[in-house]
Short mmCIF file of C-alpha atoms and ligand atoms in Angstrom, two decimals:
data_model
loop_
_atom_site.label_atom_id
_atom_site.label_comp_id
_atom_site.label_asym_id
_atom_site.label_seq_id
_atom_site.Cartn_x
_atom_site.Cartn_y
_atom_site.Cartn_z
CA UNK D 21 220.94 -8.25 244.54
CA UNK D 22 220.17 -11.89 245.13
CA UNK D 23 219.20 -13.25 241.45
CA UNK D 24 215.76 -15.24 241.32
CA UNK D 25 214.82 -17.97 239.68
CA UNK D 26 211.18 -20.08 239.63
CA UNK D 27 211.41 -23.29 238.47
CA UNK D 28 210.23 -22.13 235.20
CA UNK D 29 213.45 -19.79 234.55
CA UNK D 30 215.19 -23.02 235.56
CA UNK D 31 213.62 -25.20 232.96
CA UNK D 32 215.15 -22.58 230.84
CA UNK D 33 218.21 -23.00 232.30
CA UNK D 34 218.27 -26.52 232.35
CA UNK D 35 217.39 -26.91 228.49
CA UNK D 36 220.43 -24.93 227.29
CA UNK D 37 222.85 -26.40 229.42
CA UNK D 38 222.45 -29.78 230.28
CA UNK D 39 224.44 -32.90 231.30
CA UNK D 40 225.86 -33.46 234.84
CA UNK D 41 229.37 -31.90 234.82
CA UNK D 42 230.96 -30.61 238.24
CA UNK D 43 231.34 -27.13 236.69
CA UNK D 44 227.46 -26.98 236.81
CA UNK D 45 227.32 -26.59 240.59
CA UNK D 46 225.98 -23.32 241.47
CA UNK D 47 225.93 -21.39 244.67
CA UNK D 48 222.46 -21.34 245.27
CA UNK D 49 219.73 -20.90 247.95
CA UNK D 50 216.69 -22.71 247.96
CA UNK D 51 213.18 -21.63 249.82
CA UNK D 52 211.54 -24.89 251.08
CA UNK D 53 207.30 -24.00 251.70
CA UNK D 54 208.17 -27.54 253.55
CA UNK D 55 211.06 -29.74 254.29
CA UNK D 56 211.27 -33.06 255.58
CA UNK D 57 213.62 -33.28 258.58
CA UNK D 58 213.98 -37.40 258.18
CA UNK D 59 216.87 -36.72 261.70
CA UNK D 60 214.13 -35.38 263.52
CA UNK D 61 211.26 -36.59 261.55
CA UNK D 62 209.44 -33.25 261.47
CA UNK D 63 208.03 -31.44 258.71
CA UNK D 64 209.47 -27.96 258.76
CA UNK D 65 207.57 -24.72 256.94
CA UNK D 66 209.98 -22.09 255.34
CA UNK D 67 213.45 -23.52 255.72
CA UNK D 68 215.97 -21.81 253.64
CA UNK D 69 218.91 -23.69 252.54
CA UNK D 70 222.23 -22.30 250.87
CA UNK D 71 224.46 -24.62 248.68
CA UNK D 72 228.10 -23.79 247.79
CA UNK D 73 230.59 -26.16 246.10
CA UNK D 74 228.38 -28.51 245.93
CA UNK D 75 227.37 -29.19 249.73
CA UNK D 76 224.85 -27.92 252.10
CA UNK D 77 226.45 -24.90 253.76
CA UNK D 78 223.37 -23.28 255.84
CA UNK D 79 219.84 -24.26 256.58
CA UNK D 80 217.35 -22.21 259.10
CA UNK D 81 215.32 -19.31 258.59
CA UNK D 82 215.14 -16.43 256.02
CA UNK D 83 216.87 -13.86 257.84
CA UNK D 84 219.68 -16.90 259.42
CA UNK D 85 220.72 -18.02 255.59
CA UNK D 86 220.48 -14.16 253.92
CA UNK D 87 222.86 -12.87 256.36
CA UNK D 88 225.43 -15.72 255.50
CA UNK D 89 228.74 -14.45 253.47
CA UNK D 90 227.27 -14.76 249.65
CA UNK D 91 224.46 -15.83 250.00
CA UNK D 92 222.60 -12.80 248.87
CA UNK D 93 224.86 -12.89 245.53
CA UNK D 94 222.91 -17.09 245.13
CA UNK D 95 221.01 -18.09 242.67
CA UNK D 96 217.63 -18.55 244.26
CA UNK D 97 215.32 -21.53 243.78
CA UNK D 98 211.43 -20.20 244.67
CA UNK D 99 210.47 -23.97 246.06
CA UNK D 100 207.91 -22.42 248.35
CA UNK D 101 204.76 -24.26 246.90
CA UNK D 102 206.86 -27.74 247.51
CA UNK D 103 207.88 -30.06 250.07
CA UNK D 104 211.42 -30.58 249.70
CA UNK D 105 213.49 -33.50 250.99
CA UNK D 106 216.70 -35.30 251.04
CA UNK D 107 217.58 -36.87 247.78
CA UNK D 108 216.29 -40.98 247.71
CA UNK D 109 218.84 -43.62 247.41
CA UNK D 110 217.95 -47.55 246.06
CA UNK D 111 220.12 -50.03 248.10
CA UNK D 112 219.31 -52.44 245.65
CA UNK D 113 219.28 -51.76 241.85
CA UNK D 114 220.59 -53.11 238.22
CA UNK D 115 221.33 -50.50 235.97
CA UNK D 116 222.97 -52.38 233.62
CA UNK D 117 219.31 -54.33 233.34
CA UNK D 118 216.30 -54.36 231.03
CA UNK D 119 212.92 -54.70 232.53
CA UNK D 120 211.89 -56.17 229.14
CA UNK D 121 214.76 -58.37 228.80
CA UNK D 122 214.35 -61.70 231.12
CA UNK D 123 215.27 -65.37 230.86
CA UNK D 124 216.76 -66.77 227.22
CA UNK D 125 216.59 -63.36 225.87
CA UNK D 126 219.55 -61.91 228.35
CA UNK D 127 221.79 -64.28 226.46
CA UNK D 128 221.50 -61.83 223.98
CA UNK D 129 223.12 -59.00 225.52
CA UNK D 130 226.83 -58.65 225.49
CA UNK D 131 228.44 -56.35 228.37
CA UNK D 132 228.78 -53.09 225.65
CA UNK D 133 225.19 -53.35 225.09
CA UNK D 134 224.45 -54.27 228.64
CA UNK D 135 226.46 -50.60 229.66
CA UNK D 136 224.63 -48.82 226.88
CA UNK D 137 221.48 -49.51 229.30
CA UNK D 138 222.83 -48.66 232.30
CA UNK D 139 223.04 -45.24 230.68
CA UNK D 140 219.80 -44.73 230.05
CA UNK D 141 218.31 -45.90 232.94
CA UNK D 142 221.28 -44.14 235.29
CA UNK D 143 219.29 -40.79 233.71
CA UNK D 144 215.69 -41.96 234.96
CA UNK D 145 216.55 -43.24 238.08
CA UNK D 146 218.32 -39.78 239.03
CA UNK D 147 215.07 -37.95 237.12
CA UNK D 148 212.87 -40.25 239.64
CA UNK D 149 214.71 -38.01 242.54
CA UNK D 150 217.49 -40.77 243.33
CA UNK D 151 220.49 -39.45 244.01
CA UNK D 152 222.51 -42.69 245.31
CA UNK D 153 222.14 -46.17 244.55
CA UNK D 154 223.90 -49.09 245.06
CA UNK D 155 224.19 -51.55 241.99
CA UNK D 156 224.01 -54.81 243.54
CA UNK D 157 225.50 -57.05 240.19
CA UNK D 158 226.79 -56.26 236.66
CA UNK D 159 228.11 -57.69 233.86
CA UNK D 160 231.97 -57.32 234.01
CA UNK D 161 232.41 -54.02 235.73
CA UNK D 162 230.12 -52.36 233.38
CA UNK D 163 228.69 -50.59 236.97
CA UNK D 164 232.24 -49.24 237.94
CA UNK D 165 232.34 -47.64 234.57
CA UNK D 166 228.51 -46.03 234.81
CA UNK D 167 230.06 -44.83 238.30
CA UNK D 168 233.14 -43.02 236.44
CA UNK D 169 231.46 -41.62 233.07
CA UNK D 170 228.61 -40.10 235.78
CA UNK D 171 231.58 -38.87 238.29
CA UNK D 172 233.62 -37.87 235.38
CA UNK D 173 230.08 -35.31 234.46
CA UNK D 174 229.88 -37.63 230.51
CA UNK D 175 226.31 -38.92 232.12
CA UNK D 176 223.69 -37.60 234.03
CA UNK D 177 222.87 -40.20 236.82
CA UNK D 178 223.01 -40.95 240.62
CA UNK D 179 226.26 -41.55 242.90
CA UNK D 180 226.81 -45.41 241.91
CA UNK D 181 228.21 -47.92 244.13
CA UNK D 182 228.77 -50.74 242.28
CA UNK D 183 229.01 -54.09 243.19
CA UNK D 184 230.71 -55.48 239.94
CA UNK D 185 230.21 -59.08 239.60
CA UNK D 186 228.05 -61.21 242.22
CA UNK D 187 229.66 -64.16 244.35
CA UNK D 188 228.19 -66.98 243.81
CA UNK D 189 228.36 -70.86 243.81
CA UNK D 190 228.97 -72.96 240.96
CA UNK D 191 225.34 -73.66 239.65
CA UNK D 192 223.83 -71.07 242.01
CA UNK D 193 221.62 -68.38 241.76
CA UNK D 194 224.53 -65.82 240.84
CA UNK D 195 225.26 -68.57 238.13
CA UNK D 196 224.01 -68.68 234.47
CA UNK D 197 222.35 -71.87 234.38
CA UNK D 198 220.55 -70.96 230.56
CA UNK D 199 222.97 -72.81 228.58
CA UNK D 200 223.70 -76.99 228.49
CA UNK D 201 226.63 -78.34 229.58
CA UNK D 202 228.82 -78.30 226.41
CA UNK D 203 228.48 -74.44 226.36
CA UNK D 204 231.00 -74.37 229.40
CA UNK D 205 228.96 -71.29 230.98
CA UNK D 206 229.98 -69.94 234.07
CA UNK D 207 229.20 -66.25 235.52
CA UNK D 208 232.26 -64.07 235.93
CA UNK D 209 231.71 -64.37 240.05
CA UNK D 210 231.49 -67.69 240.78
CA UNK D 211 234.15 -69.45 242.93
CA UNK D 212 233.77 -72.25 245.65
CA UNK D 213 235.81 -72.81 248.19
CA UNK D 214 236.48 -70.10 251.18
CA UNK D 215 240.13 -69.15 249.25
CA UNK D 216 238.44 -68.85 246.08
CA UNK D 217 236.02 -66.63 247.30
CA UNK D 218 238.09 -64.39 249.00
CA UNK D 219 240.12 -64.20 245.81
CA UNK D 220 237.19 -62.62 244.24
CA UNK D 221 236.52 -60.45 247.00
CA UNK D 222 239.99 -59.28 245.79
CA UNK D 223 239.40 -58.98 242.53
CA UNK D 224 236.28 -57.31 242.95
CA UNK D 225 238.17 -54.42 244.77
CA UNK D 226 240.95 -54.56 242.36
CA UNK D 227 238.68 -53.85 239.61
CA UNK D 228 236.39 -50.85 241.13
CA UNK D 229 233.80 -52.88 243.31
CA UNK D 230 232.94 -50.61 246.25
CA UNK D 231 230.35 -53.13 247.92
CA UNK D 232 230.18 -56.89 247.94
CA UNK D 233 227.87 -58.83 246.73
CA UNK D 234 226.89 -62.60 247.17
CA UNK D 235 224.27 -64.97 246.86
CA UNK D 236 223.81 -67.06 250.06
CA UNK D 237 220.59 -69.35 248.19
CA UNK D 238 218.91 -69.75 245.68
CA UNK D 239 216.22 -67.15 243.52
CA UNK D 240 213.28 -66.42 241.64
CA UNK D 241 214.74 -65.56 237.88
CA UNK D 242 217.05 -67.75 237.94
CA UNK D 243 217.12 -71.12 236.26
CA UNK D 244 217.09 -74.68 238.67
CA UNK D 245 217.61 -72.77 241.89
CA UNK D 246 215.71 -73.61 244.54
CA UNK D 247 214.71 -70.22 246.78
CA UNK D 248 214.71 -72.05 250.30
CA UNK D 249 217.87 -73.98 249.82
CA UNK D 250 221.19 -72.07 251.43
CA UNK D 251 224.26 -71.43 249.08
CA UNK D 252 227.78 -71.60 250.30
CA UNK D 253 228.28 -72.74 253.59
CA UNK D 254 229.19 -70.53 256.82
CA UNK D 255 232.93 -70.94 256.22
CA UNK D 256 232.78 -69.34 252.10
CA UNK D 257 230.38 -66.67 253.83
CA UNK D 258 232.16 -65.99 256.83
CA UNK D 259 235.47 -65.58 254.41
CA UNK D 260 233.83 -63.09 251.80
CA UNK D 261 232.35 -61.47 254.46
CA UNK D 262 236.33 -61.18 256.55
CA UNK D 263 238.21 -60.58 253.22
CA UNK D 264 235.31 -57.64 252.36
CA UNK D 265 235.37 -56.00 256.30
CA UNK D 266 239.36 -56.40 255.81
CA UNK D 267 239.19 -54.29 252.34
CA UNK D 268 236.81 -51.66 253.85
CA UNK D 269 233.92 -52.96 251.99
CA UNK D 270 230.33 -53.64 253.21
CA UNK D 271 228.14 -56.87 252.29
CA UNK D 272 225.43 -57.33 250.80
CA UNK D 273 223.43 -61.15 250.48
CA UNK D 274 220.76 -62.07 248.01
CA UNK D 275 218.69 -64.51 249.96
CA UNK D 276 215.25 -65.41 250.19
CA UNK D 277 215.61 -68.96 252.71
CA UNK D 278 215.57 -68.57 256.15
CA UNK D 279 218.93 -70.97 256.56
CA UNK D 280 220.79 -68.84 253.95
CA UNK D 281 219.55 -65.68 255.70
CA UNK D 282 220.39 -66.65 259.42
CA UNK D 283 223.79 -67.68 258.42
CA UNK D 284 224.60 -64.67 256.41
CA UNK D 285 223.95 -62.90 259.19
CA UNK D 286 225.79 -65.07 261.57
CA UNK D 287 228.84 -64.76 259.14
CA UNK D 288 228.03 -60.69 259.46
CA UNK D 289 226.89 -59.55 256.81
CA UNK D 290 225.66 -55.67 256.49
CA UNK D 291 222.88 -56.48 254.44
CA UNK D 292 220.13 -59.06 253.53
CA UNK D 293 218.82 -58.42 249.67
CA UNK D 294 215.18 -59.97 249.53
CA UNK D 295 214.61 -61.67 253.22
CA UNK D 296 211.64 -63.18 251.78
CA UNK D 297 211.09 -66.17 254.21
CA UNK D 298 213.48 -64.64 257.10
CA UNK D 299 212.20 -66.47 260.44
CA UNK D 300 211.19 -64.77 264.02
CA UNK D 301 215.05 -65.70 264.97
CA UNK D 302 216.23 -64.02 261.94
CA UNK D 303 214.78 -61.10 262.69
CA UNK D 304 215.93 -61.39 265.86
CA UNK D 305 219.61 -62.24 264.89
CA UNK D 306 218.83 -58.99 262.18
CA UNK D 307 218.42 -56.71 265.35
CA UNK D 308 220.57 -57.74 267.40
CA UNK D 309 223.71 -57.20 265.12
CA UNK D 310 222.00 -54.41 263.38
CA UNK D 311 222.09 -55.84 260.28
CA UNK D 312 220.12 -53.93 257.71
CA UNK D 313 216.92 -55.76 255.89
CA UNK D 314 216.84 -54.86 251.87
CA UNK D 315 213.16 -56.19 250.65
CA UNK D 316 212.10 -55.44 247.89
CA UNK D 317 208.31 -55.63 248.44
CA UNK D 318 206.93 -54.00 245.22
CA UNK D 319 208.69 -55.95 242.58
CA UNK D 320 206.22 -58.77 242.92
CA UNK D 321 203.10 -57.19 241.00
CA UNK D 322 205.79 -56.42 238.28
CA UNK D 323 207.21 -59.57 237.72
CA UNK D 324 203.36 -61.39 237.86
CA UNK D 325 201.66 -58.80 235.58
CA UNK D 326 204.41 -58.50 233.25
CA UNK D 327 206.62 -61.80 233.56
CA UNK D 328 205.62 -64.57 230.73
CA UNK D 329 205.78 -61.29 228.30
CA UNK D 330 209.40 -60.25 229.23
CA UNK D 331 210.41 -63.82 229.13
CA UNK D 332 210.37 -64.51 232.76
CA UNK D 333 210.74 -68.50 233.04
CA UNK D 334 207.19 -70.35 233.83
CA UNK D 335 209.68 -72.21 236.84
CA UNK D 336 210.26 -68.11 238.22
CA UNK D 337 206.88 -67.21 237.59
CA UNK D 338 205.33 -70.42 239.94
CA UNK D 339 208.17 -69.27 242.12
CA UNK D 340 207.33 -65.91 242.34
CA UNK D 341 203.80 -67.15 243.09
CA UNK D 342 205.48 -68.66 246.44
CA UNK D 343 207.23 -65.54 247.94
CA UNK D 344 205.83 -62.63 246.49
CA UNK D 345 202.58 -62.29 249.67
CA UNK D 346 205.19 -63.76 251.69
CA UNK D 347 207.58 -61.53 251.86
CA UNK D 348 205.34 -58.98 252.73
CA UNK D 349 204.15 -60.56 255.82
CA UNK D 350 207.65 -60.65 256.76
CA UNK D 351 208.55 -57.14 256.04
CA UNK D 352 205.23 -56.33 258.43
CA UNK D 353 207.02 -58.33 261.06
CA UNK D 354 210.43 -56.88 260.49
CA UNK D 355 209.22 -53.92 260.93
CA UNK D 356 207.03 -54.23 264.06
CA UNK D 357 210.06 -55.93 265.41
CA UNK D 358 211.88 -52.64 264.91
CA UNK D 359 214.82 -54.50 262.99
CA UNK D 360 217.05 -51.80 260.09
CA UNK D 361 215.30 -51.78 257.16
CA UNK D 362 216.84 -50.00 254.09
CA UNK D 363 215.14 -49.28 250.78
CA UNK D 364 215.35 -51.84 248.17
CA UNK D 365 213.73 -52.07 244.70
CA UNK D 366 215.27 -55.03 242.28
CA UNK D 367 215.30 -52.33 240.07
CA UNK D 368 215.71 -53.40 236.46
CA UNK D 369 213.89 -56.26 237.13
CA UNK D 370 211.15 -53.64 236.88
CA UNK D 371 211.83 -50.66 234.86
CA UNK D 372 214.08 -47.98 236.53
CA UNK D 373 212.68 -44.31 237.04
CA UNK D 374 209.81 -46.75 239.15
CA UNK D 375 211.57 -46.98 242.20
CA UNK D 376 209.24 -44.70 244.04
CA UNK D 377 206.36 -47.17 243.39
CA UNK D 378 207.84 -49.04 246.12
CA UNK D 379 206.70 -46.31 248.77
CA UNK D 380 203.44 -47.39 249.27
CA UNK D 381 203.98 -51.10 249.27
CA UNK D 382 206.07 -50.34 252.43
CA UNK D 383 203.15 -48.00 254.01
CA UNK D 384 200.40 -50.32 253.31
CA UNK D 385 202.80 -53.11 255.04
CA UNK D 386 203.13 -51.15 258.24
CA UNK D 387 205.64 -48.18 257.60
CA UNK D 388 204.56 -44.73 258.65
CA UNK D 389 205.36 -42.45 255.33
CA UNK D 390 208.26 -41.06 257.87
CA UNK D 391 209.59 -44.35 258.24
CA UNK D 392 209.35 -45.18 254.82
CA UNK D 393 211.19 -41.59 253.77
CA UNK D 394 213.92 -42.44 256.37
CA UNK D 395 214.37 -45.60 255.49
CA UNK D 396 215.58 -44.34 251.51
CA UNK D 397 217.10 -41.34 253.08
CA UNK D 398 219.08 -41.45 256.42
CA UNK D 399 218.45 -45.60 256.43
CA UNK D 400 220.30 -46.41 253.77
CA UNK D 401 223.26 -43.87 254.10
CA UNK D 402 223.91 -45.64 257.15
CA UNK D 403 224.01 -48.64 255.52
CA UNK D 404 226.35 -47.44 252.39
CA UNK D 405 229.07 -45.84 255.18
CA UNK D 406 228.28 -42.92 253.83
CA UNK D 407 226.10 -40.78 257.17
CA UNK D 408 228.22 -37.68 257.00
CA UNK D 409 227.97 -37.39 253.15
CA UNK D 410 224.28 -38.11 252.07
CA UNK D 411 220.72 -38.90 253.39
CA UNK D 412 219.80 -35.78 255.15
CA UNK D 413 219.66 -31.81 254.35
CA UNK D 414 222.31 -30.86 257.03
CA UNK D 415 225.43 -28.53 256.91
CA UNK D 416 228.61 -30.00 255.51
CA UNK D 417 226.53 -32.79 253.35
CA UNK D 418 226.18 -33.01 249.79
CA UNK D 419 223.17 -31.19 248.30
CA UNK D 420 221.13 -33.71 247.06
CA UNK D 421 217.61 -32.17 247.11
CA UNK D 422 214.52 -33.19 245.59
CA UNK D 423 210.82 -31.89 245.81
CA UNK D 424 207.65 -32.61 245.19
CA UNK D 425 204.47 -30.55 244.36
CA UNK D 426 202.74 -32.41 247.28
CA UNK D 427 203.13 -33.38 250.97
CA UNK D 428 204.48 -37.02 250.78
CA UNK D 429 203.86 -37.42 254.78
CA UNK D 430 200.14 -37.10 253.80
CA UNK D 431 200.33 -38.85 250.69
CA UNK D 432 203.60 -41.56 250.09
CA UNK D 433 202.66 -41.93 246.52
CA UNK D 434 203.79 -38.35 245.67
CA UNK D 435 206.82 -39.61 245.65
CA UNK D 436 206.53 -41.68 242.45
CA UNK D 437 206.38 -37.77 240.80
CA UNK D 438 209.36 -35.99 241.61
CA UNK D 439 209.14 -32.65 240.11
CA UNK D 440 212.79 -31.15 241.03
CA UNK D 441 215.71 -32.78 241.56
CA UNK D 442 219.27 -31.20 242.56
CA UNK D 443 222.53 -33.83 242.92
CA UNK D 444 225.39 -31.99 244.68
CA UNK D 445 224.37 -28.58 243.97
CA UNK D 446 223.58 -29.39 240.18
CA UNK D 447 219.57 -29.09 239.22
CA UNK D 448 218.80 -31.65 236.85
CA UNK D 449 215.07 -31.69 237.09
CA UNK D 450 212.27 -28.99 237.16
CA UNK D 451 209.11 -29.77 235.99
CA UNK D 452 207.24 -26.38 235.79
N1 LIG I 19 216.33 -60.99 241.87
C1 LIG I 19 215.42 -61.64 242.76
C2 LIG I 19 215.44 -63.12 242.55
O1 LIG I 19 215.56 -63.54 241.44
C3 LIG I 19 214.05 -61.11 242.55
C4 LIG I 19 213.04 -61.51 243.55
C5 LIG I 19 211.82 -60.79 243.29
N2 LIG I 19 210.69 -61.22 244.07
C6 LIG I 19 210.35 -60.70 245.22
N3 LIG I 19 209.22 -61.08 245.72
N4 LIG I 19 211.07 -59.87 245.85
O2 LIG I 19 215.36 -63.87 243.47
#
């Protein structure tokens, strides 16, 4: 007799025996009222999907899935008043960050403390239904250890893949530029020079990195860096972008300037963090080599509601000012152009568990909710490598399942609830 379980007996569940280990994964079968097919993008009614090991081993109809081997002896998960989809990633987040900790007061934080975060908000962004993220920047390789402690099942929180620390030029936005001269400051990534670089591409990958990261100009939050003007020249990007391709690793570029941008992309990059002022030829460069577009379009109310009171800098908040609508209009052309977009939040520059906010900034800017869902879901597993493991509820994948009470293709902002979430086979999140 197959055992059932509402949501409710899950809560139960849930309560006594939580934390993320392995051991947790259950065979299971799940009974989706809706699912969102983001390969065909259809909306499917009653789809049953069975989960053993850990990965997706059956989905179809009632009677298809019940006459598998076992899975009549599943747990089963009544998720027949939801709409249930592939777990969300966030190509672009900092979990080692503090929403309310910007400008002078990050020179507070040491690395332990900064990791002691990253724990927290590893939990929220998983309980916001995202399963994967990529964490584009860390202190030390605080991001490679969030990625163990969470594989090793010490912490509850998404598959990480960390970036460690972020390439950048002396003085540049991937710089600390806080402290005077006779402090002798200098971020753990910086290196000029196309050998240097490369070096820490190296040492990046020696020490856990599983993307690269680099700024190519210059930002919003950080100090004396101008947003249009392009750091490192072709040759330093064309050589961390070589030594990363050589190492099996995929790149990723903060940069807002259309310069910076085109030539990250000439140098072939796999990703373009922020492409706030990216020009008609960047786009077209973008689709052409099917580079992905990472822009983080919601992060702009945050940053000008809340900056002066987190300590944002008055020089990032008049900069903000500049590319906030912009990029925007940008992302409506990059989109209508049909380039790769992938979903992006900043996160930590905004609190984490808010990711989903950024659903309806990328509807309202000329997404269809499909696109939008695809775009976190199929989009970005593309981008990460990482198509036949995530991004889609099909055989042979990892479960990673979320649902929500509503039907996001009607409304996007139901996905800023999440009211179940399931990482390879383990339920973390019922909200009854
Ligand atoms: N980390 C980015 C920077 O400092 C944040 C940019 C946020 N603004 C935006 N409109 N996307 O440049």
């Amino acid at each position: 007799m197959m055992k059932t379980i509402t949501i409710k007996a899950i809560a139960v569940f849930l309560a006594t025996s939580l934390m993320g280990s392995a051991a947790l994964a259950q065979t299971s079968v799940i009974h989706a009222g809706q699912m969102i097919n983001v390969e065909t993008s259809r909306v499917e009614k009653n789809q049953y999907i069975f989960i053993e090991g850990g990965k997706i081993k059956g989905v179809g109809s009632k009677v298809e899935i019940l006459s598998m081997e076992g899975a009549n002896d599943a747990k089963f998960i009544d998720l027949s008043a939801y709409t249930v989809l592939p777990g969300l990633s966030d190509s672009h987040v900092h979990l080692t960050a503090d929403a309310r900790v910007h400008g002078y007061k990050q020179l507070t934080i040491s690395t332990p403390r900064a990791a002691i975060t990253g724990v927290v908000n590893a939990k929220l962004t998983l309980m916001a239904g995202f399963t994967t993220i990529r964490n584009l920047g860390a202190p030390g390789f605080a991001d490679v250890d969030l990625m163990h402690a969470i594989e090793d099942g010490d912490i509850a929180g998404p598959r990480v893949i960390p970036a460690g620390r972020s390439i950048g030029i002396t003085g540049g936005h991937c710089d600390n530029n806080l402290l005077p001269y006779e402090f002798h400051e200098t971020a753990g990534g910086v290196a000029d020079g196309p050998w240097a670089v490369r070096a820490k591409v190296r040492e990046n990958n020696k020490y856990g990195a599983k993307v690269i990261k680099f700024c190519g100009t210059g930002g919003v939050l950080s100090k004396g860096t101008k947003i249009g003007a392009q750091q490192f020249s072709f040759e330093e990007m064309k050589a961390i972008v070589d030594e990363a391709h050589l190492l099996g690793l995929k790149v990723a570029v903060h940069a807002h300037g259309e310069d910076g941008i085109n030539t990250a992309i000439r140098a072939g990059v796999d990703s373009v963090e922020h492409a706030s002022f990216i020009s008609d030829a960047g786009i077209k460069a973008a689709k052409k080599k099917g580079t992905y577009l990472s822009m983080d379009v919601y992060v702009s109310d945050y940053i000008l509601s809340e900056g002066e009171a987190v300590g944002i800098l008055a020089e990032s908040l008049d900069k903000e000012r500049l590319v906030g609508k912009k990029q925007r209009e940008r992302f409506q052309a990059a989109v209508k152009a049909g380039v790769k977009m992938a979903f992006g939040t900043d996160g930590g520059v905004y609190p984490h568990g808010d990711n989903g906010r950024q659903f309806a900034y990328m509807v309202k800017w000329g997404m269809t909710p499909m696109q939008a869902i695809q775009a976190a879901t199929i989009g970005n597993a593309d981008l990460f490598g990482l198509k036949e493991e995530i991004g889609s509820i099909r055989v042979g994948k990892f479960a990673d399942i979320i649902a929500v009470d509503g039907n996001p293709i009607d409304d996007i902002q139901e996905l800023e609830d999440v009211d179940f979430v399931m990482k390879a086979g383990v339920v973390y999140k019922v909200t009854p």
